[in-house]
Short mmCIF file of C-alpha atoms and ligand atoms in Angstrom, two decimals:
data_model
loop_
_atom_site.label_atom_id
_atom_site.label_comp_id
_atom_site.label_asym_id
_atom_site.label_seq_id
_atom_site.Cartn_x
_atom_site.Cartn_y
_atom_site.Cartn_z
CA UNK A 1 -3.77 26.14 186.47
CA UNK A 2 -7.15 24.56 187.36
CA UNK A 3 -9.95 25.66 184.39
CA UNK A 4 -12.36 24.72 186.70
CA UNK A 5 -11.54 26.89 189.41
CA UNK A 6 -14.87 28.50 190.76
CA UNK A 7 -13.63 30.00 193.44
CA UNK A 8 -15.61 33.04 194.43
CA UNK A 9 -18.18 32.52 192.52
CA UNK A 10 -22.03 31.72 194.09
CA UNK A 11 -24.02 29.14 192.40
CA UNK A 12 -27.78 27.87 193.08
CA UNK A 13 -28.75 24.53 192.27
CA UNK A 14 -32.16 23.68 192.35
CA UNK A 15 -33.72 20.32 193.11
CA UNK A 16 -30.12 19.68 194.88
CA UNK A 17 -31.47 17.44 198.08
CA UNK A 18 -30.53 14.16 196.08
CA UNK A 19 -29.65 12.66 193.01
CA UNK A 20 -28.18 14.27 190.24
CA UNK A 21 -28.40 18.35 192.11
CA UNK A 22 -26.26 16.92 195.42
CA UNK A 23 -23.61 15.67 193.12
CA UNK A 24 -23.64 19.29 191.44
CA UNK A 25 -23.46 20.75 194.13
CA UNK A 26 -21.24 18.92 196.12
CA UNK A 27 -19.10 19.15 192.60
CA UNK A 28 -19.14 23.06 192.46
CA UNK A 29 -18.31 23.33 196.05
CA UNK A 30 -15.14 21.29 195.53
CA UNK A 31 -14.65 23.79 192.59
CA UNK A 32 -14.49 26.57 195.36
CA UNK A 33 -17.97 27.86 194.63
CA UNK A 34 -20.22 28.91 197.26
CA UNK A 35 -23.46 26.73 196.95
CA UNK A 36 -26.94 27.60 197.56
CA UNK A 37 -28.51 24.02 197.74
CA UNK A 38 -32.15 24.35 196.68
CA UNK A 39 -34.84 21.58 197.91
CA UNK A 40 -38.27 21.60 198.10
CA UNK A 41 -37.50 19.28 201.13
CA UNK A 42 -35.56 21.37 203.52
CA UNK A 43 -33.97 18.56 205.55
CA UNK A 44 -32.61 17.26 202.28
CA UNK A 45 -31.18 20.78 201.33
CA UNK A 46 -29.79 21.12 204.87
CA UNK A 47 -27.94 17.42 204.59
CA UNK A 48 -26.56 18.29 201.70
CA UNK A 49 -25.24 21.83 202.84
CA UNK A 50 -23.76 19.80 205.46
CA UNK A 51 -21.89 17.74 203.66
CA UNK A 52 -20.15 20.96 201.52
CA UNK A 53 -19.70 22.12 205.41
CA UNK A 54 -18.11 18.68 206.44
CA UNK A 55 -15.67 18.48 203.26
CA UNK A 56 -14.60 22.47 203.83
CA UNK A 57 -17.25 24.06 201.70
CA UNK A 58 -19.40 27.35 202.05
CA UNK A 59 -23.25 26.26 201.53
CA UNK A 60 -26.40 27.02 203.13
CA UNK A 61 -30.02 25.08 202.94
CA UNK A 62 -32.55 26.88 200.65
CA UNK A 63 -35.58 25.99 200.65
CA UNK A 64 -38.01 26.79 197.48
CA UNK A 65 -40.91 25.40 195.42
CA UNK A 66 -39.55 26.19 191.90
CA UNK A 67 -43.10 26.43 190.80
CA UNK A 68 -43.25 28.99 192.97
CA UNK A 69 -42.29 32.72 191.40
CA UNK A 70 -42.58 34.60 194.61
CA UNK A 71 -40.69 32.01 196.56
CA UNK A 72 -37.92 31.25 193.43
CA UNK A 73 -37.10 35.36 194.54
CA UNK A 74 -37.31 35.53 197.75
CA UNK A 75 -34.88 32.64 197.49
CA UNK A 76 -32.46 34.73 194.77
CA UNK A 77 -32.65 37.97 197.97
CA UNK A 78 -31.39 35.69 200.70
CA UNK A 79 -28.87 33.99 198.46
CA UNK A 80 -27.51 37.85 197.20
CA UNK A 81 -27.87 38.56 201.10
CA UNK A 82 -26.12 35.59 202.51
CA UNK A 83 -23.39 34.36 199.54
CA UNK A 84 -23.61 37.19 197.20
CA UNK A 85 -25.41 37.37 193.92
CA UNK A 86 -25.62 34.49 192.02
CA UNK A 87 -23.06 33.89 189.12
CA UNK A 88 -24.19 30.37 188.61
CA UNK A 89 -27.67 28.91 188.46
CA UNK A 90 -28.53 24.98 187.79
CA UNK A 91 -31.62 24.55 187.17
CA UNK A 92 -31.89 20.70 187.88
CA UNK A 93 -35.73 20.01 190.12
CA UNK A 94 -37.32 17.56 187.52
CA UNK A 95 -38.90 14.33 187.70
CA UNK A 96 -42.20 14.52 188.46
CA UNK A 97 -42.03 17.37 190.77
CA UNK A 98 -42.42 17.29 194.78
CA UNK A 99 -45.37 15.41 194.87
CA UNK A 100 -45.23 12.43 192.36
CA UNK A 101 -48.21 10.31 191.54
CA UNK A 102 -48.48 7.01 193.07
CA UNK A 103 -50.07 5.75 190.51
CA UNK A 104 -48.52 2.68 190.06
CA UNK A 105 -50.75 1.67 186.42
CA UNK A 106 -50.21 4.84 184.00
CA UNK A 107 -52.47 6.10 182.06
CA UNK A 108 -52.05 6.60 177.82
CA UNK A 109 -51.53 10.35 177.72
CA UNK A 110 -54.34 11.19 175.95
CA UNK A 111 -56.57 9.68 178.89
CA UNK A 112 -54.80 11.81 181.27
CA UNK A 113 -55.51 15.58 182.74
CA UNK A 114 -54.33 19.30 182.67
CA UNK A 115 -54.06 18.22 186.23
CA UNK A 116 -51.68 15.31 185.54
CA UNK A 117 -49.86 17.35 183.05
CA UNK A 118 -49.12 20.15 185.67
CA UNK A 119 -47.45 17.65 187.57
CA UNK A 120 -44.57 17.84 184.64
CA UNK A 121 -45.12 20.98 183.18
CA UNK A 122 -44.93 22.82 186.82
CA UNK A 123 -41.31 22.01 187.93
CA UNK A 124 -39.22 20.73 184.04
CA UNK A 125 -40.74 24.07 182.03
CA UNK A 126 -41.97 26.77 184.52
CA UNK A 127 -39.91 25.77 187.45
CA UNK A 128 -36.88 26.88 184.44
CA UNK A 129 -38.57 30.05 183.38
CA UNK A 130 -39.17 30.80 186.89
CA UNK A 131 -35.59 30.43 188.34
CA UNK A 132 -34.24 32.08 185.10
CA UNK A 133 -36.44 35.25 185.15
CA UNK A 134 -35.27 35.54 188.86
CA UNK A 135 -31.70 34.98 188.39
CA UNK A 136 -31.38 37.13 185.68
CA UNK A 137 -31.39 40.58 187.19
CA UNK A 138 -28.42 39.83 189.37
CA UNK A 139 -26.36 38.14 186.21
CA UNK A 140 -27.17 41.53 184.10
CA UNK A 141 -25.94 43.66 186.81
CA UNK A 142 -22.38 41.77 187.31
CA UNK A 143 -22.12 41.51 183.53
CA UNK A 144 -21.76 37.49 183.31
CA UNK A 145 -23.89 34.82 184.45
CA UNK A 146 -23.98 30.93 183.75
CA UNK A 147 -27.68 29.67 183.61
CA UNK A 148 -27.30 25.82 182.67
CA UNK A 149 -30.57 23.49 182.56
CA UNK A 150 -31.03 19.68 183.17
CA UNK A 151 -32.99 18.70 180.24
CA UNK A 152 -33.60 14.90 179.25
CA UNK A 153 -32.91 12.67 176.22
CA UNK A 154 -36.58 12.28 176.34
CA UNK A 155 -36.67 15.42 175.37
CA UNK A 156 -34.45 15.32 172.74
CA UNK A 157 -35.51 12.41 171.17
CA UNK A 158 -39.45 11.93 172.34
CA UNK A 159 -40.26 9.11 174.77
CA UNK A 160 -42.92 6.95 174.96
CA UNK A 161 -45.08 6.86 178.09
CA UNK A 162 -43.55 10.47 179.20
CA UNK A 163 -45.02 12.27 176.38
CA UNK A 164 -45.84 15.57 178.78
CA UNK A 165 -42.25 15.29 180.19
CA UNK A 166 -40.66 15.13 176.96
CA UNK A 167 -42.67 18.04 175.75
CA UNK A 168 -41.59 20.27 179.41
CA UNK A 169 -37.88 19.22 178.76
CA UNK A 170 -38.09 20.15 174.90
CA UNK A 171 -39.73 23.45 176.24
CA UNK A 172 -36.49 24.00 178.65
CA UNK A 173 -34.68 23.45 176.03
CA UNK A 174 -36.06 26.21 173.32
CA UNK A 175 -36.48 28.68 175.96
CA UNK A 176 -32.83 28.40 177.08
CA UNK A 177 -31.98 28.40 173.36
CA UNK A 178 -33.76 32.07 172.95
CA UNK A 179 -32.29 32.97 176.19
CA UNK A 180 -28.79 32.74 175.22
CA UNK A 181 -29.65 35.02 172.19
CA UNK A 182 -31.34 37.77 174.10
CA UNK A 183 -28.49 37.73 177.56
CA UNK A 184 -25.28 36.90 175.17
CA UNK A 185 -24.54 40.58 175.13
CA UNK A 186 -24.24 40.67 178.74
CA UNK A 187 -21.88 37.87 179.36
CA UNK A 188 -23.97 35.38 180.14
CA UNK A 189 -24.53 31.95 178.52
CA UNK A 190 -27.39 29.51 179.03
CA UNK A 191 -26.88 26.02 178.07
CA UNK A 192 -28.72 22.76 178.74
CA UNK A 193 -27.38 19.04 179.60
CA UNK A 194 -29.52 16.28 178.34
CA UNK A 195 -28.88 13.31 180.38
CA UNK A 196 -29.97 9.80 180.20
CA UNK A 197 -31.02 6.84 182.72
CA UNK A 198 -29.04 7.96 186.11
CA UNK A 199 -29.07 6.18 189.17
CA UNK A 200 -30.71 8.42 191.44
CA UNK A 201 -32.82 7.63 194.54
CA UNK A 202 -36.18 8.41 191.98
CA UNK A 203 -34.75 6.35 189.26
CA UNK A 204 -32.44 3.81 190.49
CA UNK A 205 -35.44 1.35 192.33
CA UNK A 206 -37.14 0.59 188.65
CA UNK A 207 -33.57 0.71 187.20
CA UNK A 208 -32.81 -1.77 189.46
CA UNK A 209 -36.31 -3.79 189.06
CA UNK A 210 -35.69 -4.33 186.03
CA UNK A 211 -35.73 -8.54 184.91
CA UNK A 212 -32.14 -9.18 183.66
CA UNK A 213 -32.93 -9.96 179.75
CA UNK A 214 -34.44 -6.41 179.97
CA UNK A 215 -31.93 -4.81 181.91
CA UNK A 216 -29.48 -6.02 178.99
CA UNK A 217 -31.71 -4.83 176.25
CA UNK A 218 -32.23 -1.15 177.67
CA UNK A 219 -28.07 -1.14 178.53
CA UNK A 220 -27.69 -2.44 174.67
CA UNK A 221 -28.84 1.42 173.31
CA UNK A 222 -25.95 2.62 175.30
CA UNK A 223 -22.53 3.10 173.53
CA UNK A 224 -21.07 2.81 177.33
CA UNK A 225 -22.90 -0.04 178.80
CA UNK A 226 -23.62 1.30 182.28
CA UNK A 227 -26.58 3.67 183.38
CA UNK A 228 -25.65 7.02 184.48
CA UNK A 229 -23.92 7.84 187.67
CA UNK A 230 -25.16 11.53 189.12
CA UNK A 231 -21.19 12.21 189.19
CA UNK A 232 -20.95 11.91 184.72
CA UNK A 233 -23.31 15.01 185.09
CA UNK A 234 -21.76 17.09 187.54
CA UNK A 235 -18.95 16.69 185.23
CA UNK A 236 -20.10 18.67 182.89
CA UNK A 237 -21.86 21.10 184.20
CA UNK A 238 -18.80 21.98 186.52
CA UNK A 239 -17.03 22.85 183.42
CA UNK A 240 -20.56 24.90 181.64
CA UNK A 241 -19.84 26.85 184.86
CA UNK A 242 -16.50 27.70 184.54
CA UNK A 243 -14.58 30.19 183.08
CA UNK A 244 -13.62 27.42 180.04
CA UNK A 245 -17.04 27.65 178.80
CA UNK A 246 -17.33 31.12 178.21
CA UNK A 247 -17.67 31.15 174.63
CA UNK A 248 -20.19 28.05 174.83
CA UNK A 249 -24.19 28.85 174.75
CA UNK A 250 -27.57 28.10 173.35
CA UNK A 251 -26.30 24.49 173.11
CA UNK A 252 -27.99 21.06 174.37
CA UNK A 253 -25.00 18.94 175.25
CA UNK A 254 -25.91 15.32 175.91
CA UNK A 255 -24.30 13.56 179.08
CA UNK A 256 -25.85 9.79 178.16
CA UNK A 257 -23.36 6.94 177.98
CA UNK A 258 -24.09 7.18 173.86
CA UNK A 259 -27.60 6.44 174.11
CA UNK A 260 -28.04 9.70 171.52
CA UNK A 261 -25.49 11.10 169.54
CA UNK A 262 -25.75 14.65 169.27
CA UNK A 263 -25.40 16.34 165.31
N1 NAD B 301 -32.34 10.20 186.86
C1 NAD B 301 -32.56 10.03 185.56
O1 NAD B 301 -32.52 8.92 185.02
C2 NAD B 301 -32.89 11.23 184.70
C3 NAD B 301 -32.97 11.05 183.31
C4 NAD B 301 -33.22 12.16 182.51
C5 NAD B 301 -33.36 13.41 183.09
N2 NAD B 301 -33.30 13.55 184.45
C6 NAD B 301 -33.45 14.90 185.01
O2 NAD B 301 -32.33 15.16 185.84
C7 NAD B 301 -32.72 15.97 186.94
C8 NAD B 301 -32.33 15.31 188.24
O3 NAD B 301 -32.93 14.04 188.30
P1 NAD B 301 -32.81 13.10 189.59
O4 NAD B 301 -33.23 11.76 189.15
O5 NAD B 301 -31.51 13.32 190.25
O6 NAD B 301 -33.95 13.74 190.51
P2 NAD B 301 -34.61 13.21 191.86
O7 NAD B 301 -36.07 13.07 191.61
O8 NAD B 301 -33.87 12.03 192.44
O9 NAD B 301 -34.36 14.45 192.84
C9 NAD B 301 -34.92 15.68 192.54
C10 NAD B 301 -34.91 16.57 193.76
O10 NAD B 301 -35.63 17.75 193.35
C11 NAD B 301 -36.53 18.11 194.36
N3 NAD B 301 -37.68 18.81 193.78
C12 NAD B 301 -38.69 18.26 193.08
N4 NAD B 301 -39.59 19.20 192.76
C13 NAD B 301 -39.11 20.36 193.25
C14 NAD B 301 -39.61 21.69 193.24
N5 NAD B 301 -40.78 22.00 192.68
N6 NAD B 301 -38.87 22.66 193.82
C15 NAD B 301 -37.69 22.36 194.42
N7 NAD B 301 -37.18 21.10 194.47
C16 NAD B 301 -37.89 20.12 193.90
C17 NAD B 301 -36.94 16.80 195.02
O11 NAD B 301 -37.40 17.03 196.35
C18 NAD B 301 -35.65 15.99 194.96
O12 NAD B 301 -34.88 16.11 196.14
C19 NAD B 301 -34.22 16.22 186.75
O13 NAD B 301 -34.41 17.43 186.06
C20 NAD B 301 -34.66 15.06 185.89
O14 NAD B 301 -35.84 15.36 185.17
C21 NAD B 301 -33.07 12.49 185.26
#
């Protein structure tokens, strides 16, 4: 018996073009889910499809702003149209959004803007309230759902220098919390994954710039002395989508090498 069997179920991942989402995805689709890989880039989302296609999957390209309300539902309809209604949702755009700053000298956050803070606050908070609100309807009417959130040990723990982030991921993280209290009684559970330093292609270049007597001071907070590989979280969230986590919700489970230990 596989406990992560997921076939016939449809999943969306968001943000899944690169990084951390294309492992997810490709992860569920080896799972036997049907994957709707979400991009605000829609050659990235179509690559990735591809390579579910290539390896004997069932995906299509989706692309969506997650900012976006109106386009986070239009994207739900074709999903229900094309793969079914969703049973799965990963809600994993983050960062900095679509359209990063390039500004290469940061600011002290109190020096910044509401305009700067959107930047954060857009896709890690509302991009999650807007994906979950649109999900939702189609988990209530199948009776069962699995909404499952990419938070951050920044916001677990508070960050320096990513103040706003940490503050969007801690938001993700209280409204998935009050979530799982009001959509329990339907079946559903809605849990979040707080990851650490992951080589992705937005994180591995400064990973990797790193001087070597810092590089071994950042790896020496981390029980498991390697930074993240985008496979560790797909992992996990593989299993929050299966059928062996249904009695698991409202929890923050953190995928980070030891870098936090979780009480
Ligand atoms: N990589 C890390 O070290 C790290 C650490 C902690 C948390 N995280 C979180 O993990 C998640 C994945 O991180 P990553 O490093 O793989 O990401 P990434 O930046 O490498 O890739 C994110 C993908 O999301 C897409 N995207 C961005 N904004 C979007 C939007 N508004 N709508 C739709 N798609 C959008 C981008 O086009 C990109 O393809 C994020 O939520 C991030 O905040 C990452």
């Amino acid at each position: 018996m596989n406990i992560l069997d997921l076939s016939g179920k449809v999943a969306i991942v968001t943000g899944a073009g690169q990084g951390v989402g294309r492992a997810i995805a490709l992860t569920l689709a080896a799972q036997g889910a049907k994957v709707a890989v979400n991009d605000y880039f829609q050659d990235r989302a179509d690559n990735v499809a591809n390579e579910i296609a290539v390896a004997g999957g069932t995906a299509i390209g989706v692309q969506a702003d997650v900012t976006d309300l109106d386009g986070v539902k239009a994207m739900m309809a074709r999903v229900a149209d094309e793969l079914g209604s969703t049973d799965i949702l990963v809600n994993n755009a983050g960062n900095e959004g679509a359209n990063p700053s390039e500004n290469s000298a940061p600011k002290p956050f109190w020096e910044t803007t509401p305009q700067d803070w959107q930047r954060w606050l857009g896709v890690n908070l509302y991009g999650v309230i807007n994906c979950v609100s649109a999900a939702t309807p189609y988990m209530i009417q199948r009776q069962s759902g699995r909404l499952i959130t990419i938070i951050s040990d920044a916001g677990r723990m508070g960050e320096s220098g990513i103040e706003v982030y940490s503050g969007g991921k801690a938001g993700a993280a209280g409204f998935m919390r009050a979530v799982a209290r009001t959509l329990g009684r339907y079946n559903i559970t809605a849990n979040c994954v707080a990851i650490a330093a992951t080589m992705t292609p937005t994180v591995q270049p400064a990973l990797e710039a790193m001087p070597p007597e810092r590089r071994k001071k950042t790896l020496e907070r981390y029980v498991i002395r390697r930074f993240g590989r985008p496979e560790d979280i797909a992992g996990m969230v593989t299993m929050l989508a299966s059928d062996a986590s249904g009695w698991t919700t409202g929890q923050t489970i953190p995928v980070n090498g030891g870098f936090s230990f979780a009480m």
